[in-house]
XYZ file of C-alpha atoms in Angstrom:
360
model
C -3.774 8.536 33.644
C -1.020 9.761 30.993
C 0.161 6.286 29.601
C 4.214 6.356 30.373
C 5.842 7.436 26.935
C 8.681 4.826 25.376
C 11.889 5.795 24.409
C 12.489 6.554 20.669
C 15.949 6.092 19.389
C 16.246 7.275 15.290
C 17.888 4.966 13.350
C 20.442 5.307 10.094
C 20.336 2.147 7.641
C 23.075 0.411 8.921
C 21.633 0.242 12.416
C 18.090 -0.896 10.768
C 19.863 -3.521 9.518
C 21.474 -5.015 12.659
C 17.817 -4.468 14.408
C 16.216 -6.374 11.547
C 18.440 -9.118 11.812
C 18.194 -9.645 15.162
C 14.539 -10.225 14.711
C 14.567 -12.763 11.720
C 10.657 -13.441 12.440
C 9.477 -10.168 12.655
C 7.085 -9.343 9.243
C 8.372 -6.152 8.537
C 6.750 -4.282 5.734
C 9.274 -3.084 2.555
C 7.721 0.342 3.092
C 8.604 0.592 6.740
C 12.229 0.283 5.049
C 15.202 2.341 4.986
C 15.180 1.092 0.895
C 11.609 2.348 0.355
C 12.323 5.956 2.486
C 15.455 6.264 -0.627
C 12.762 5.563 -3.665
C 10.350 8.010 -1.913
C 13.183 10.492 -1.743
C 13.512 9.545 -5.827
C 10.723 10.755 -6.106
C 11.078 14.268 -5.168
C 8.897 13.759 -1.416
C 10.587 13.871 1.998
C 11.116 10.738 4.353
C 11.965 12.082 7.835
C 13.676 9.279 9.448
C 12.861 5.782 10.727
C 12.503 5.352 14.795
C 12.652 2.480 17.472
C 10.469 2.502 20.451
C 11.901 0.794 23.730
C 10.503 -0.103 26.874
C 13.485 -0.118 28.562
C 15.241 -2.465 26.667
C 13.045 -4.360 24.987
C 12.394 -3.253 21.568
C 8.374 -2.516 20.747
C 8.083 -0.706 17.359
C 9.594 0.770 14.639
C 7.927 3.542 12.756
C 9.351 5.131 9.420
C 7.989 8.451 8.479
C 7.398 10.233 5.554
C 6.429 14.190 5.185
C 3.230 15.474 3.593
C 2.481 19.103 3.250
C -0.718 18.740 1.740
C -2.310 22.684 1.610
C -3.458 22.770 5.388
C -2.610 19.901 6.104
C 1.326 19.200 6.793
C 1.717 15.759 8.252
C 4.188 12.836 9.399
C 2.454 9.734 7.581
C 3.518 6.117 8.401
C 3.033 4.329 5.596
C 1.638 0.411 6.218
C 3.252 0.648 9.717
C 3.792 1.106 12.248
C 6.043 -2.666 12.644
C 5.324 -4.559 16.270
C 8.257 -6.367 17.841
C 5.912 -7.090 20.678
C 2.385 -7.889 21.394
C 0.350 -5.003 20.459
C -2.186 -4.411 22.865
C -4.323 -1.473 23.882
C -2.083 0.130 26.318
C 1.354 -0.602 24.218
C -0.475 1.112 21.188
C -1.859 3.865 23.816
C 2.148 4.394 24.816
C 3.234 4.960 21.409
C 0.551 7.153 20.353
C 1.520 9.374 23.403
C 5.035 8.521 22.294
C 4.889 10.240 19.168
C 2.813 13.107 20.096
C 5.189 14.511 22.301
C 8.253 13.600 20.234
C 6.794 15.675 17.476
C 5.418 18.280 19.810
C 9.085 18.601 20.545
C 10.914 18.358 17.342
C 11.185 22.005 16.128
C 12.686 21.068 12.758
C 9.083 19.312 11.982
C 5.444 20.928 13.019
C 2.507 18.571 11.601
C -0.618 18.949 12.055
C -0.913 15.590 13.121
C 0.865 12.018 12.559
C -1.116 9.356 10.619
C -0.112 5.657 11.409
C -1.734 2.250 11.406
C -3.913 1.870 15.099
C -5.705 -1.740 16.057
C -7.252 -0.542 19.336
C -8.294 3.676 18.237
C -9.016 5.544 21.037
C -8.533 9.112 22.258
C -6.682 11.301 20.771
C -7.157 8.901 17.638
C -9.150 9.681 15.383
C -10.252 10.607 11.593
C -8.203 10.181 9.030
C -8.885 13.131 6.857
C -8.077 10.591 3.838
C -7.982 6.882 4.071
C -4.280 5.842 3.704
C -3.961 1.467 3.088
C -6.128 -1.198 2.541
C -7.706 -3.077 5.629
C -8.320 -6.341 4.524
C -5.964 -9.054 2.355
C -5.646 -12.043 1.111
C -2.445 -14.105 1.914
C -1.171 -17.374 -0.188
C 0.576 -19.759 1.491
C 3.900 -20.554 -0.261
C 5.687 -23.029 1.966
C 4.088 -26.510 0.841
C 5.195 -27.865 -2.443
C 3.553 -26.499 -5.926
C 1.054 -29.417 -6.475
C -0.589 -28.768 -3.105
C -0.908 -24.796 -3.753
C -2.189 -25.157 -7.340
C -4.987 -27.901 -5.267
C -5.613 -25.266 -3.018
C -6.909 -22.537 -5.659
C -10.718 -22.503 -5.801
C -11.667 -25.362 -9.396
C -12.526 -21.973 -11.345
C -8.886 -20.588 -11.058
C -7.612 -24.016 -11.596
C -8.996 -24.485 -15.119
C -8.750 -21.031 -15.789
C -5.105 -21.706 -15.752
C -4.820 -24.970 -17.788
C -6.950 -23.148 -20.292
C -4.230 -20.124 -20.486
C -1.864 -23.149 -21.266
C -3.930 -24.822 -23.985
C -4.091 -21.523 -25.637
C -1.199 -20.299 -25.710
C -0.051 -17.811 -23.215
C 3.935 -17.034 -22.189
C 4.684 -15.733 -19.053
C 8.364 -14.160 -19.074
C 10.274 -12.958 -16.163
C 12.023 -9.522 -17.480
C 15.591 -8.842 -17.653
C 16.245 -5.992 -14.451
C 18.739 -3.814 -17.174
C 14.968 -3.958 -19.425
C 12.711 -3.077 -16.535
C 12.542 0.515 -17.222
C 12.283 0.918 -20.880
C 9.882 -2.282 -21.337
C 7.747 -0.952 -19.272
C 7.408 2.607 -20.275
C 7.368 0.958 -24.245
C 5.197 -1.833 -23.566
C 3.173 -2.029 -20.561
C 2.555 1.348 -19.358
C 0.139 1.030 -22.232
C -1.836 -1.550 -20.736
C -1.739 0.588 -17.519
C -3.758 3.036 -18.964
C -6.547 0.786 -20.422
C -6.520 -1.019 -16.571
C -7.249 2.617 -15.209
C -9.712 3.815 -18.122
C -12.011 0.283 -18.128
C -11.918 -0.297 -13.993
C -12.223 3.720 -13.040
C -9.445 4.965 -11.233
C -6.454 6.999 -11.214
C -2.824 5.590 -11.898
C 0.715 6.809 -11.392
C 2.769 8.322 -14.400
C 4.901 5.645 -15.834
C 8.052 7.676 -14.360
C 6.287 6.279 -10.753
C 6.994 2.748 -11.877
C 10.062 3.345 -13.598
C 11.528 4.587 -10.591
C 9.936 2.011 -8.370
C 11.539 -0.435 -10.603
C 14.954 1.270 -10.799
C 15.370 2.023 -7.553
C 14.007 -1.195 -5.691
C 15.112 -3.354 -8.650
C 16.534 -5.914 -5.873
C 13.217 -6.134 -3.889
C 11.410 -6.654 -6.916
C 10.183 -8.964 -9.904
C 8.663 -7.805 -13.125
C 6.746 -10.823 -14.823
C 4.773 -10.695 -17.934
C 1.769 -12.660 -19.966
C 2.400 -12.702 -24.027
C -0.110 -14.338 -26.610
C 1.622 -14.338 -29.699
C 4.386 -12.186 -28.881
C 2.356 -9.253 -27.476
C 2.403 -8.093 -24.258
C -1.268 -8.160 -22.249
C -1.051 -8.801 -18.618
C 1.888 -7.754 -16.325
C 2.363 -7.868 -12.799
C 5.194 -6.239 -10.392
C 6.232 -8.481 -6.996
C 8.091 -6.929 -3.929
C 9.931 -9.325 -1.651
C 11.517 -8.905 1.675
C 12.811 -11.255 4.320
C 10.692 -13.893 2.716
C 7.876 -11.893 2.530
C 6.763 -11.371 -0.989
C 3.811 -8.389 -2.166
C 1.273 -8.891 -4.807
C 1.946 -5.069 -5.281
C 0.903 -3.701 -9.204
C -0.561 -5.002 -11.890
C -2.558 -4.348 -14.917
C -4.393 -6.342 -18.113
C -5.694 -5.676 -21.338
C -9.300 -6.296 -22.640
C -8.112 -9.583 -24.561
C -5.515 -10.689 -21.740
C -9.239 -11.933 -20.261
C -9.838 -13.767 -23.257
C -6.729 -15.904 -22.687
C -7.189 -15.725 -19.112
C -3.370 -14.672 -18.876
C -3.607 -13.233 -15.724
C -4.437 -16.270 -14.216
C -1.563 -18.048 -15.697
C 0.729 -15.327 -15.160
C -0.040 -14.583 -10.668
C 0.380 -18.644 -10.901
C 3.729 -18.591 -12.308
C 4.700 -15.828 -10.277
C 4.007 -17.863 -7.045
C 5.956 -20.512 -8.601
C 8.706 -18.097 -8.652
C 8.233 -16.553 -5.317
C 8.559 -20.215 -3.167
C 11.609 -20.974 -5.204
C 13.064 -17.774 -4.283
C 12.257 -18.896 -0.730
C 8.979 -16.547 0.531
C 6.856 -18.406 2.365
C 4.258 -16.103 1.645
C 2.676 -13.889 -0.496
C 0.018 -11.041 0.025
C -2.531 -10.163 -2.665
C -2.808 -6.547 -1.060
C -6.374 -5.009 -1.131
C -9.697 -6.109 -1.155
C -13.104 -5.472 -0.174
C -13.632 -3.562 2.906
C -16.256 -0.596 4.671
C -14.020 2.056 3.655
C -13.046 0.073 0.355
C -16.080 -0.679 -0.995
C -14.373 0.200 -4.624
C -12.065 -2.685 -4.115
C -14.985 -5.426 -4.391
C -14.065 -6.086 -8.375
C -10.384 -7.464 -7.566
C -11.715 -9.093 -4.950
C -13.243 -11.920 -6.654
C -9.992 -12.316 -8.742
C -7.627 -12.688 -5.763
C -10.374 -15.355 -3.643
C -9.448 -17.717 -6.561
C -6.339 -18.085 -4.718
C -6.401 -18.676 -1.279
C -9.386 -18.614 1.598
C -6.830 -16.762 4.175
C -8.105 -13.109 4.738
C -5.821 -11.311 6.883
C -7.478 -8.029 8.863
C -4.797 -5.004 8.554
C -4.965 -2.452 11.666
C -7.356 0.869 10.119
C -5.326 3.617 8.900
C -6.041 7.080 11.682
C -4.693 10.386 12.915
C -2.849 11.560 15.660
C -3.742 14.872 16.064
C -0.596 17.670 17.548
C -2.855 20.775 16.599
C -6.577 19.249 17.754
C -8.627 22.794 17.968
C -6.684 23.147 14.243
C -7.137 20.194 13.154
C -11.254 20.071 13.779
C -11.723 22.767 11.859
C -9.872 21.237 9.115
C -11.214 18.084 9.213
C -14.578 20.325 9.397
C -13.639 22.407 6.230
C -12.925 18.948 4.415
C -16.195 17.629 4.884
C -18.066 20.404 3.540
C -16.310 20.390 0.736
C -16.809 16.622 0.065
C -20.177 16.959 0.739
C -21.144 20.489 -1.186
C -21.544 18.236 -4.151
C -24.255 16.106 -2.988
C -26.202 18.566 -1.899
C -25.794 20.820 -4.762
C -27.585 17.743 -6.681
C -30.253 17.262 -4.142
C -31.196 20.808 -4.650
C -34.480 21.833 -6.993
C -34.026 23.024 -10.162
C -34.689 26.230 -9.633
C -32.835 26.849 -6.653
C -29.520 25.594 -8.918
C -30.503 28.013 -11.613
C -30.632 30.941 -9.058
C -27.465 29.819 -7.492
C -25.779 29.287 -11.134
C -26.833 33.137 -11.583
C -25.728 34.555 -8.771
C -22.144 32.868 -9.143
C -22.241 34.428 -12.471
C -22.749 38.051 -11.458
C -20.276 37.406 -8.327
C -17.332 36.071 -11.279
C -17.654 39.099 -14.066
């Protein structure tokens, strides 16, 4: 049977607002934010508008959505959301799927090829993604007892890691918000860059953070590790309704000698609970479709024993006969590679020639 659709109601950022208030408890991610659609907009992409979900009256979701026209590929992505106001359980989520199917189906100023959104209980027409979108698995701090009893609660390795940052010297600094953007694209972009080059992966163009920091300056904290009046571990916080995010951060080679980034996420909670979060999320770590994530990992454990499951990033299909063959083309491509390796020797030296007659 055709689960019974909810009614969706778009909201502008004053009426967020009220909603949010009224719902004090409510986690709600910054991202799922009328504040994060503006920086995306900063940045040149295209949030499409943030929508409630009633049944009847009572409010179940909220959904903020974001354009991608990726080359075959145009899509509504939700980024770390949907947020629940309700339970969420297999037929609610089966609702708002159907939901937002046919309110896209309809909506002839938009025409993905499919919606991609947080699910916890995938089933038909879920499915996919094309391209893994969040993490699935975090670790959470607890903020809300007093300082002695979190510092006891970090694992005896993180807890002399610390004291030795102390003994030898390290200063963590919380950053002026008028300095934000030129210390960082002066001073710790830098660092940035050796993080990306010495762990293997990809970051944004300091402009990314610059904006990030310009534009969410009031959602955010910029904190930073010194040994002897150099910069060599940084880290960027967001916070929101008492929430606070573990959310960037990078070290150089001889921030480990110091241990500074120990010292510096330590001062940051210290921060955090006097600002009044009760808690704060280390974002990412190892998962089966994060397997990349395992060095960071060990870092954030240190910290707290809490691991806190995040619903699996899928697709909604609109298009599905369009979006098979997509999803089909992808995976040929991903895989061409592999098997061009697996091949013999010669059979890559006849392909290599008859690519080179086909190009002159």
């Amino acid at each position: 049977m055709t689960p019974v659709p909810y009614r969706s109601e778009q909201l502008n950022s004053k009426e967020f607002e009220v909603l949010a208030a009224a719902h004090p408890d409510v986690v709600i991610p910054l991202e799922q934010t009328p504040y994060w659609a503006d920086f995306e907009a900063k940045l040149g992409r295209s949030p499409y508008g943030i929508w409630a979900y009633y049944d009847g009256g009572t409010l179940v979701a909220t959904a903020s959505y974001l354009r991608s026209e990726r080359r075959l590929r145009p899509s509504l992505v939700v980024v770390n959301g949907p947020t629940w106001f309700t339970v969420r359980t297999h037929n609610a989520e089966a609702r708002l799927v159907h939901t937002v199917q046919e309110q896209f189906r309809a909506d002839p100023s938009v025409d993905p090829l499919y919606i991609r959104m947080q699910v916890e209980h995938p089933q038909p027409p879920v499915t996919g993604p094309l391209e893994h979108g969040w993490y699935e698995r975090e670790i959470v701090v607890d903020l809300t007892p007093d300082t002695d009893a979190i510092f006891a609660s970090f694992r005896s390795n993180a807890r002399n890691l610390i004291r030795k940052a102390e003994k030898l010297g390290v200063e963590v600094r919380t950053i002026e918000p008028e300095r934000w953007a030129e210390v960082f694209r002066t001073e710790l972009f830098p660092i940035m860059q050796e993080t990306a080059a010495r762990d293997g992966f990809s970051s944004f163009e300091s402009t990314f953070y610059e904006t990030l920091l310009t534009e969410l300056g009031e959602y955010l904290r910029l904190m930073v590790a010194y040994v002897e009046g150099k910069p060599v571990s940084w880290l960027i916080t967001t916070e929101y309704r008492g929430y606070s995010v573990y959310y960037f951060a990078a070290s150089s080679h001889s921030a480990r000698k110091t241990n500074a980034p120990y010292l510096l996420l330590w001062e940051a909670f210290k921060v955090l609970k006097a600002a009044g979060n009760t808690a704060c999320g280390l974002t990412g770590i190892v998962s089966d479709n994060y397997p990349g994530l395992i060095n960071v990992t060990t870092f954030k454990r240190n910290f707290s024993k809490t691991v806190v499951t995040i619903p699996t990033t899928y697709d909604i299909p609109l298009q599905p006969g369009r979006y098979a063959l997509v999803a089909t083309a992808l995976k040929l491509r991903r895989e061409a590679p592999g098997k061009l390796r697996a091949l013999p020797a010669a059979t890559k030296s006849l392909a290599a020639r008859v690519t080179g007659r086909k190009g002159q």
